[in-house]
Tab-separated table of C-alpha atoms and ligand atoms in Angstrom:
chain	number	residue	atom	x	y	z
A	1	MET	CA	-13.150	9.360	-20.371
A	2	LYS	CA	-11.544	9.601	-17.013
A	3	ASN	CA	-8.137	11.401	-17.144
A	4	ILE	CA	-5.758	9.662	-14.771
A	5	SER	CA	-2.554	10.779	-12.852
A	6	ILE	CA	-0.361	7.965	-11.416
A	7	LEU	CA	1.923	8.455	-8.831
A	8	GLY	CA	4.724	5.571	-9.031
A	9	SER	CA	3.997	4.474	-12.664
A	10	THR	CA	7.459	2.188	-12.759
A	11	GLY	CA	6.528	-0.204	-10.024
A	12	SER	CA	4.366	-3.047	-9.554
A	13	ILE	CA	0.803	-1.285	-9.277
A	14	GLY	CA	1.952	1.293	-11.947
A	15	VAL	CA	2.693	-1.029	-14.389
A	16	ASN	CA	-0.986	-2.876	-13.673
A	17	THR	CA	-2.481	0.269	-13.706
A	18	LEU	CA	-1.156	1.220	-17.526
A	19	ASP	CA	-1.583	-2.273	-18.533
A	20	ILE	CA	-5.566	-1.600	-17.625
A	21	VAL	CA	-5.396	1.643	-19.445
A	22	ALA	CA	-3.872	0.320	-22.473
A	23	ARG	CA	-6.728	-2.522	-22.850
A	24	ASN	CA	-9.321	0.666	-22.298
A	25	PRO	CA	-8.566	3.148	-24.681
A	26	SER	CA	-12.135	4.635	-24.776
A	27	ARG	CA	-12.303	5.036	-20.881
A	28	PHE	CA	-9.166	5.528	-19.009
A	29	LYS	CA	-6.447	8.501	-20.281
A	30	VAL	CA	-3.053	8.735	-18.711
A	31	VAL	CA	-2.283	12.652	-18.525
A	32	ALA	CA	0.409	12.780	-15.824
A	33	LEU	CA	3.084	10.401	-14.532
A	34	ALA	CA	5.572	10.084	-11.823
A	35	ALA	CA	8.269	7.598	-11.166
A	36	GLY	CA	11.363	7.382	-8.824
A	37	ARG	CA	14.720	6.331	-10.924
A	38	ASN	CA	13.920	3.532	-13.707
A	39	LEU	CA	14.217	5.799	-16.326
A	40	SER	CA	14.362	3.108	-19.017
A	41	LEU	CA	10.832	1.895	-18.126
A	42	PHE	CA	9.799	5.395	-17.748
A	43	LYS	CA	10.231	6.479	-20.971
A	44	ARG	CA	8.860	3.442	-22.587
A	45	GLN	CA	5.598	4.350	-20.546
A	46	ILE	CA	5.917	8.022	-21.357
A	47	ASP	CA	6.369	7.425	-25.270
A	48	LYS	CA	3.233	4.662	-25.119
A	49	PHE	CA	1.043	6.864	-23.526
A	50	GLY	CA	1.908	10.384	-23.570
A	51	PRO	CA	1.462	12.307	-20.767
A	52	GLU	CA	1.239	15.922	-20.362
A	53	ILE	CA	3.318	16.242	-17.220
A	54	VAL	CA	6.042	13.640	-15.726
A	55	SER	CA	8.281	14.166	-12.634
A	56	VAL	CA	11.157	11.997	-11.269
A	57	ILE	CA	12.857	11.485	-8.132
A	58	ASP	CA	15.319	14.287	-8.674
A	59	ASP	CA	16.575	16.825	-10.845
A	60	GLU	CA	19.617	14.775	-12.132
A	61	HIS	CA	17.249	12.184	-13.147
A	62	ALA	CA	15.213	15.098	-14.368
A	63	GLY	CA	18.125	16.251	-16.752
A	64	LYS	CA	18.939	12.206	-17.808
A	65	LEU	CA	15.304	11.903	-18.517
A	66	ARG	CA	15.107	14.856	-20.916
A	67	GLU	CA	18.148	14.109	-22.908
A	68	MET	CA	16.815	10.808	-23.583
A	69	LEU	CA	13.556	12.088	-24.631
A	70	GLY	CA	15.134	14.550	-26.892
A	71	TYR	CA	14.022	17.831	-27.991
A	72	PRO	CA	11.188	18.630	-29.027
A	73	VAL	CA	8.460	16.141	-28.206
A	74	VAL	CA	8.621	16.093	-24.664
A	75	PRO	CA	6.195	16.760	-21.743
A	76	LYS	CA	6.718	19.181	-19.296
A	77	ILE	CA	9.479	17.454	-16.956
A	78	LEU	CA	9.449	17.739	-13.002
A	79	SER	CA	11.295	16.411	-10.152
A	80	GLY	CA	11.340	15.824	-6.251
A	81	ASP	CA	8.284	16.441	-3.963
A	82	SER	CA	6.961	19.748	-5.458
A	83	GLY	CA	6.786	17.581	-8.855
A	84	TYR	CA	5.389	14.784	-7.229
A	85	ARG	CA	2.603	17.067	-5.992
A	86	GLU	CA	2.066	18.953	-9.082
A	87	VAL	CA	1.531	15.513	-10.906
A	88	ALA	CA	-0.947	14.816	-7.713
A	89	SER	CA	-2.999	17.908	-8.567
A	90	TRP	CA	-2.887	18.306	-12.367
A	91	LYS	CA	-5.910	20.368	-13.632
A	92	LYS	CA	-6.962	17.580	-16.047
A	93	THR	CA	-6.699	14.778	-13.919
A	94	ASP	CA	-10.078	13.324	-12.652
A	95	MET	CA	-8.308	10.313	-10.482
A	96	VAL	CA	-4.981	9.589	-9.352
A	97	VAL	CA	-3.680	6.634	-8.619
A	98	SER	CA	-1.806	6.587	-5.423
A	99	ALA	CA	0.982	4.019	-5.553
A	100	ILE	CA	4.499	5.434	-4.579
A	101	SER	CA	5.551	3.273	-1.793
A	102	GLY	CA	6.436	4.125	1.893
A	103	ALA	CA	5.746	7.158	3.589
A	104	ALA	CA	6.992	9.108	0.502
A	105	GLY	CA	3.372	8.484	-1.135
A	106	LEU	CA	1.930	10.511	2.205
A	107	PRO	CA	2.402	14.157	0.798
A	108	PRO	CA	1.758	14.158	-2.945
A	109	THR	CA	-1.504	12.232	-1.624
A	110	ILE	CA	-2.977	14.699	0.502
A	111	GLU	CA	-1.967	17.349	-2.326
A	112	ALA	CA	-4.361	15.428	-4.621
A	113	ILE	CA	-6.887	15.199	-2.100
A	114	ASP	CA	-6.906	18.866	-1.327
A	115	ALA	CA	-6.989	19.513	-5.201
A	116	GLY	CA	-10.335	17.555	-5.135
A	117	LYS	CA	-9.076	14.621	-7.095
A	118	ASP	CA	-10.474	10.611	-6.422
A	119	ILE	CA	-8.316	8.852	-5.057
A	120	ALA	CA	-7.301	5.072	-6.084
A	121	LEU	CA	-5.384	4.518	-3.013
A	122	ALA	CA	-2.563	1.768	-3.143
A	123	ASN	CA	-0.171	3.693	-0.493
A	124	LYS	CA	-1.371	2.046	2.304
A	125	GLU	CA	1.038	4.422	4.310
A	126	THR	CA	-1.417	7.167	3.690
A	127	MET	CA	-3.752	5.606	5.943
A	128	VAL	CA	-1.226	4.109	8.461
A	129	MET	CA	0.194	7.192	9.124
A	130	ALA	CA	-2.457	9.728	8.678
A	131	GLY	CA	-5.748	7.959	8.232
A	132	GLU	CA	-7.827	10.100	10.710
A	133	LEU	CA	-6.836	13.275	9.126
A	134	VAL	CA	-7.090	11.910	5.121
A	135	ILE	CA	-10.453	10.849	5.571
A	136	ALA	CA	-11.744	14.012	7.369
A	137	ARG	CA	-10.133	15.963	4.755
A	138	ALA	CA	-11.291	13.780	1.745
A	139	ALA	CA	-14.836	14.530	3.111
A	140	SER	CA	-14.678	18.044	3.409
A	141	ARG	CA	-13.571	18.078	0.053
A	142	GLY	CA	-16.025	15.543	-1.457
A	143	VAL	CA	-13.129	12.886	-2.588
A	144	ASN	CA	-13.798	9.496	-3.201
A	145	ILE	CA	-10.753	7.277	-1.777
A	146	ILE	CA	-11.409	3.705	-3.511
A	147	PRO	CA	-9.262	1.059	-2.213
A	148	VAL	CA	-6.706	-0.740	-4.074
A	149	ASP	CA	-4.950	-3.028	-1.620
A	150	SER	CA	-6.707	-6.235	-2.384
A	151	GLU	CA	-7.846	-6.734	0.958
A	152	HIS	CA	-9.590	-3.512	1.420
A	153	GLY	CA	-10.975	-3.593	-2.336
A	154	ALA	CA	-12.399	-7.002	-1.548
A	155	ILE	CA	-13.922	-5.487	1.863
A	156	PHE	CA	-15.158	-2.532	0.113
A	157	GLN	CA	-17.094	-4.175	-1.961
A	158	CYS	CA	-18.489	-6.842	0.565
A	159	LEU	CA	-19.895	-3.829	2.311
A	160	LYS	CA	-21.838	-2.341	-0.668
A	161	GLY	CA	-25.668	-2.588	-0.358
A	162	HIS	CA	-25.554	-3.313	3.210
A	163	ASN	CA	-25.878	-1.592	6.380
A	164	LYS	CA	-22.727	-0.867	7.690
A	165	LYS	CA	-24.439	-0.757	11.507
A	166	GLU	CA	-24.923	-4.243	11.141
A	167	VAL	CA	-21.361	-5.034	10.360
A	168	LYS	CA	-19.872	-7.583	13.372
A	169	ARG	CA	-16.278	-7.405	12.434
A	170	LEU	CA	-13.597	-7.598	8.835
A	171	VAL	CA	-11.809	-10.574	8.632
A	172	LEU	CA	-8.715	-9.710	6.375
A	173	THR	CA	-7.218	-12.394	4.524
A	174	ALA	CA	-3.047	-12.877	4.572
A	175	SER	CA	-1.788	-15.682	2.626
A	176	GLY	CA	0.829	-16.403	5.164
A	177	GLY	CA	3.598	-15.480	3.054
A	178	PRO	CA	6.583	-17.630	2.202
A	179	PHE	CA	7.612	-18.849	5.937
A	180	LEU	CA	4.330	-19.888	6.689
A	181	ASN	CA	5.243	-23.477	7.411
A	182	LEU	CA	8.767	-22.582	8.578
A	183	PRO	CA	9.520	-23.764	12.229
A	184	LEU	CA	10.271	-20.797	14.372
A	185	GLU	CA	13.793	-22.533	15.260
A	186	ARG	CA	14.622	-21.630	11.599
A	187	PHE	CA	13.531	-17.993	11.587
A	188	ALA	CA	16.965	-16.867	12.944
A	189	SER	CA	18.415	-17.859	9.613
A	190	ILE	CA	16.117	-16.501	7.203
A	191	SER	CA	18.160	-14.909	3.942
A	192	LEU	CA	16.838	-11.697	1.751
A	193	ASP	CA	16.360	-14.094	-1.063
A	194	ASP	CA	14.368	-16.423	0.906
A	195	ALA	CA	12.011	-13.259	2.215
A	196	LEU	CA	11.531	-12.130	-1.461
A	197	GLN	CA	9.961	-15.052	-2.420
A	198	HIS	CA	6.440	-14.647	-1.993
A	199	PRO	CA	4.008	-17.632	-2.801
A	200	ASN	CA	1.433	-15.982	-4.936
A	201	TRP	CA	1.645	-12.083	-5.214
A	202	GLU	CA	4.488	-10.140	-7.441
A	203	MET	CA	5.206	-7.051	-6.029
A	204	GLY	CA	8.044	-4.654	-5.005
A	205	ARG	CA	10.941	-5.486	-2.639
A	206	LYS	CA	9.540	-3.716	0.667
A	207	ILE	CA	6.305	-4.775	0.338
A	208	THR	CA	7.228	-8.545	-0.271
A	209	ILE	CA	9.094	-8.359	2.982
A	210	ASP	CA	6.626	-6.712	4.869
A	211	SER	CA	4.226	-9.773	3.484
A	212	ALA	CA	6.877	-12.785	4.828
A	213	SER	CA	7.227	-10.817	8.601
A	214	MET	CA	3.432	-10.095	8.325
A	215	MET	CA	3.962	-6.733	9.118
A	216	ASN	CA	2.156	-5.867	5.504
A	217	LYS	CA	-0.864	-7.265	7.072
A	218	GLY	CA	-0.487	-5.070	10.487
A	219	LEU	CA	-0.257	-2.113	8.591
A	220	GLU	CA	-3.593	-3.180	6.365
A	221	ILE	CA	-5.381	-3.727	9.813
A	222	ILE	CA	-4.576	0.111	10.700
A	223	GLU	CA	-5.447	0.879	6.956
A	224	ALA	CA	-8.642	-1.042	7.140
A	225	ARG	CA	-9.396	0.868	10.485
A	226	TRP	CA	-9.653	4.135	8.876
A	227	LEU	CA	-11.123	3.190	5.470
A	228	PHE	CA	-14.123	1.678	6.842
A	229	ASP	CA	-14.338	3.593	9.987
A	230	MET	CA	-14.455	0.347	12.119
A	231	ASN	CA	-12.796	0.287	15.753
A	232	ILE	CA	-9.541	-1.789	15.851
A	233	ASP	CA	-11.147	-4.966	18.160
A	234	LYS	CA	-13.476	-5.534	15.291
A	235	ILE	CA	-10.934	-6.049	12.653
A	236	ASP	CA	-9.326	-9.804	12.541
A	237	VAL	CA	-6.917	-11.444	10.610
A	238	CYS	CA	-7.315	-15.035	8.917
A	239	VAL	CA	-4.543	-17.262	6.969
A	240	HIS	CA	-5.571	-18.162	3.817
A	241	PRO	CA	-2.452	-19.756	1.694
A	242	GLN	CA	-4.597	-19.801	-1.602
A	243	SER	CA	-5.263	-16.039	-1.704
A	244	ILE	CA	-8.276	-16.612	-3.665
A	245	VAL	CA	-10.596	-15.039	-0.697
A	246	HIS	CA	-9.405	-11.521	-0.907
A	247	SER	CA	-11.169	-10.476	2.575
A	248	MET	CA	-14.387	-10.678	4.146
A	249	VAL	CA	-17.233	-9.171	5.941
A	250	GLU	CA	-19.040	-10.497	8.993
A	251	TYR	CA	-22.479	-9.454	9.859
A	252	ILE	CA	-24.116	-9.155	13.071
A	253	ASP	CA	-26.860	-12.243	11.961
A	254	GLY	CA	-23.568	-14.589	11.322
A	255	SER	CA	-23.672	-13.961	7.518
A	256	VAL	CA	-20.194	-13.987	6.147
A	257	ILE	CA	-19.905	-11.888	2.759
A	258	ALA	CA	-16.537	-12.642	0.772
A	259	GLN	CA	-15.274	-11.561	-2.110
A	260	MET	CA	-13.199	-13.977	-4.570
A	261	GLY	CA	-11.120	-13.497	-7.189
A	262	VAL	CA	-7.794	-15.429	-8.838
A	263	PRO	CA	-4.670	-13.529	-7.361
A	264	ASP	CA	-4.056	-10.613	-9.504
A	265	MET	CA	-3.691	-7.027	-8.780
A	266	ARG	CA	-5.518	-6.069	-12.007
A	267	GLY	CA	-8.821	-7.128	-9.969
A	268	PRO	CA	-8.571	-4.679	-7.410
A	269	ILE	CA	-6.992	-2.181	-9.574
A	270	SER	CA	-9.621	-2.156	-12.371
A	271	TYR	CA	-12.445	-1.671	-9.554
A	272	ALA	CA	-10.931	1.147	-8.261
A	273	LEU	CA	-10.417	3.009	-11.792
A	274	SER	CA	-13.943	2.146	-12.805
A	275	TYR	CA	-15.920	2.085	-9.713
A	276	PRO	CA	-18.842	2.165	-9.500
A	277	GLU	CA	-18.808	0.093	-12.774
A	278	ARG	CA	-16.994	-2.739	-13.113
A	279	LEU	CA	-14.876	-3.941	-16.318
A	280	GLN	CA	-15.126	-6.603	-18.705
A	281	GLY	CA	-12.920	-9.292	-18.435
A	282	ALA	CA	-10.316	-7.477	-15.803
A	283	VAL	CA	-8.737	-10.577	-14.918
A	284	GLU	CA	-9.115	-14.275	-15.683
A	285	THR	CA	-12.095	-16.532	-14.833
A	286	LEU	CA	-11.514	-18.109	-11.297
A	287	ASP	CA	-12.619	-21.722	-11.635
A	288	LEU	CA	-13.246	-22.770	-8.024
A	289	CYS	CA	-13.323	-26.484	-9.156
A	290	SER	CA	-10.067	-26.621	-10.375
A	291	VAL	CA	-8.912	-25.105	-7.140
A	292	GLY	CA	-10.251	-27.829	-5.030
A	293	ALA	CA	-9.530	-26.947	-1.423
A	294	LEU	CA	-9.211	-23.396	0.334
A	295	GLU	CA	-7.951	-23.352	3.848
A	296	PHE	CA	-7.931	-21.282	6.593
A	297	MET	CA	-6.502	-20.781	9.741
A	298	SER	CA	-5.066	-18.105	12.342
A	299	PRO	CA	-1.930	-16.502	12.427
A	300	ASP	CA	0.994	-17.551	14.737
A	301	SER	CA	1.826	-14.833	16.621
A	302	GLY	CA	4.914	-15.876	17.780
A	303	LYS	CA	6.370	-16.653	14.703
A	304	PHE	CA	4.857	-12.951	13.120
A	305	PRO	CA	5.172	-10.670	16.452
A	306	ALA	CA	4.645	-7.651	13.800
A	307	LEU	CA	1.036	-8.536	13.423
A	308	GLU	CA	0.710	-7.870	17.356
A	309	LEU	CA	3.068	-4.835	17.000
A	310	ALA	CA	0.464	-3.314	14.520
A	311	TYR	CA	-2.733	-4.065	16.892
A	312	ALA	CA	-0.633	-2.136	19.424
A	313	ALA	CA	0.426	0.661	17.580
A	314	ALA	CA	-3.297	0.916	16.349
A	315	GLY	CA	-4.423	0.797	20.131
A	316	LYS	CA	-2.361	3.711	21.267
A	317	GLY	CA	-3.400	5.679	18.448
A	318	GLY	CA	-2.065	9.128	17.455
A	319	SER	CA	1.676	9.107	16.549
A	320	ALA	CA	2.195	5.548	17.021
A	321	PRO	CA	1.186	3.997	13.519
A	322	ALA	CA	3.276	6.367	12.057
A	323	ALA	CA	6.137	5.433	14.083
A	324	LEU	CA	5.494	1.625	13.727
A	325	ASN	CA	5.421	2.598	9.830
A	326	ALA	CA	8.689	4.655	9.706
A	327	SER	CA	10.753	2.272	12.261
A	328	ASN	CA	9.599	-0.764	10.045
A	329	GLU	CA	10.634	1.360	6.790
A	330	VAL	CA	14.039	1.746	8.358
A	331	ALA	CA	14.207	-1.603	9.786
A	332	VAL	CA	13.292	-3.425	6.403
A	333	GLY	CA	16.061	-1.247	4.714
A	334	ALA	CA	18.580	-2.371	6.898
A	335	PHE	CA	17.464	-6.197	6.256
A	336	ILE	CA	18.064	-5.419	2.415
A	337	GLU	CA	21.120	-3.938	3.370
A	338	GLY	CA	22.359	-6.982	5.125
A	339	LYS	CA	22.971	-5.357	8.242
A	340	ILE	CA	20.286	-7.259	10.607
A	341	ARG	CA	18.611	-10.176	10.774
A	342	PHE	CA	14.677	-10.927	9.452
A	343	VAL	CA	13.979	-11.568	12.948
A	344	ASP	CA	15.649	-8.067	13.924
A	345	ILE	CA	13.003	-6.223	11.992
A	346	ALA	CA	10.245	-6.854	14.759
A	347	LEU	CA	12.606	-6.551	17.390
A	348	ILE	CA	13.515	-3.003	16.182
A	349	VAL	CA	10.054	-1.823	15.567
A	350	LYS	CA	9.166	-2.852	19.309
A	351	GLU	CA	12.059	-1.254	20.903
A	352	VAL	CA	11.144	1.958	19.117
A	353	LEU	CA	7.358	1.567	19.745
A	354	ASP	CA	8.102	0.706	23.638
A	355	SER	CA	10.060	4.117	23.659
A	356	HIS	CA	7.590	6.566	21.705
A	357	ARG	CA	6.163	9.086	23.400
A	358	THR	CA	2.377	9.130	21.613
A	359	LYS	CA	1.283	12.646	20.573
A	360	GLU	CA	-1.680	13.721	18.777
A	361	ILE	CA	-2.168	14.354	15.147
A	362	ASN	CA	-3.690	17.135	13.939
A	363	ARG	CA	-1.947	18.441	11.204
A	364	VAL	CA	0.242	17.091	8.401
A	365	GLU	CA	3.542	18.204	10.402
A	366	ASP	CA	2.103	16.338	13.093
A	367	VAL	CA	2.506	13.070	10.964
A	368	LEU	CA	6.107	13.893	9.360
A	369	ASP	CA	7.260	14.760	12.798
A	370	ALA	CA	6.097	11.094	13.957
A	371	ASP	CA	7.941	9.796	11.068
A	372	CYS	CA	10.942	11.211	11.451
A	373	ARG	CA	11.232	10.432	15.382
A	374	GLY	CA	10.237	7.031	14.391
A	375	ARG	CA	13.286	6.651	11.984
A	376	ALA	CA	15.934	8.337	13.982
A	377	ARG	CA	15.400	6.133	16.767
A	378	ALA	CA	14.940	3.227	14.149
A	379	ARG	CA	18.545	3.756	13.434
A	380	GLU	CA	20.049	4.424	16.935
A	381	VAL	CA	18.702	1.002	17.917
A	382	ILE	CA	20.155	-0.853	14.723
A	383	GLU	CA	23.256	0.844	15.060
A	384	LYS	CA	23.278	-0.081	19.087
A	385	ARG	CA	22.618	-3.927	17.860
A	386	MET	CA	25.511	-3.775	15.432
A	387	ILE	CA	28.205	-2.495	18.023
A	388	SER	CA	27.190	-4.881	20.503
B	1	MG	MG1	-2.810	-6.375	0.641
């Protein structure tokens, strides 16, 4: 029996994780859950899975949750950063599913690593912002970090049983998002609703918009750089609209190993939870004969400048990727609020990166400082644009 904590249980990764737990009650038990503000769903999850400890975003929501659950059948209810950290390091937990979206997922993930918990990592910002630190810390504590992101889960599987010295390059596949075939001249009028229509994957709003701009793939190349200790110039992106090949590894002899499956997040989540074993019937069978054609093409950097920005930030190293991520989060937030256009997101990130003074990352505080500087600068740039 593996005891599991989930950070971000009401998000799409959290919900899928709980579905896997519910279907495999003899293998997994939920002991701790953390969510944000979606109390009605969180209450149903608590009633169904009976965790020992839970946490929500703040005191106000903790109070409401306490009322909703009623006395005396309540788990320990906590809130805020300290609550998330306690869920992440709960004594009975064997594995933490890190699925809080955005930079907020970093501190509790580090707390879990320091407590010696294995990590099923869905929060890519942990690697983008603090990859070098996190990998070193996990290694020193003997912690396994198993990727949940479908591309990284695929590469993790494609590397298994092979000699890493013989890897020529990693190829991350990208669906291309909803605007793959939209002509460049129409990008200026993309609406929020347009950007929220992902062709293949059901995900939260932030990551869906990142997929539409391809910043998601940019963050993923940085994630891959640290997860697999691979130079950034050995990580390529290939657009593959069907999302059947989840990513590939090319070896020095020209052989390419690909991992395939239906596009269903329960695949990579199941593998991370049960690693090194596989779960029976985690996802539906892939019937390639009925899929028919699989297409592959190069990304269009004119339409999707975010990808080049991510390569540039990764090349600079140090605090640059944290600033990239921070400014993108702020810009996507402004786009969701209707303050800026879709195409402004990459322009804002570029302006922040161009003026960012890159510093070394030696401690978590350095990461948080880079994050703060990136956010503040992005807000300045947005304000300036709104006035002019
Ligand atoms: Mg992904």
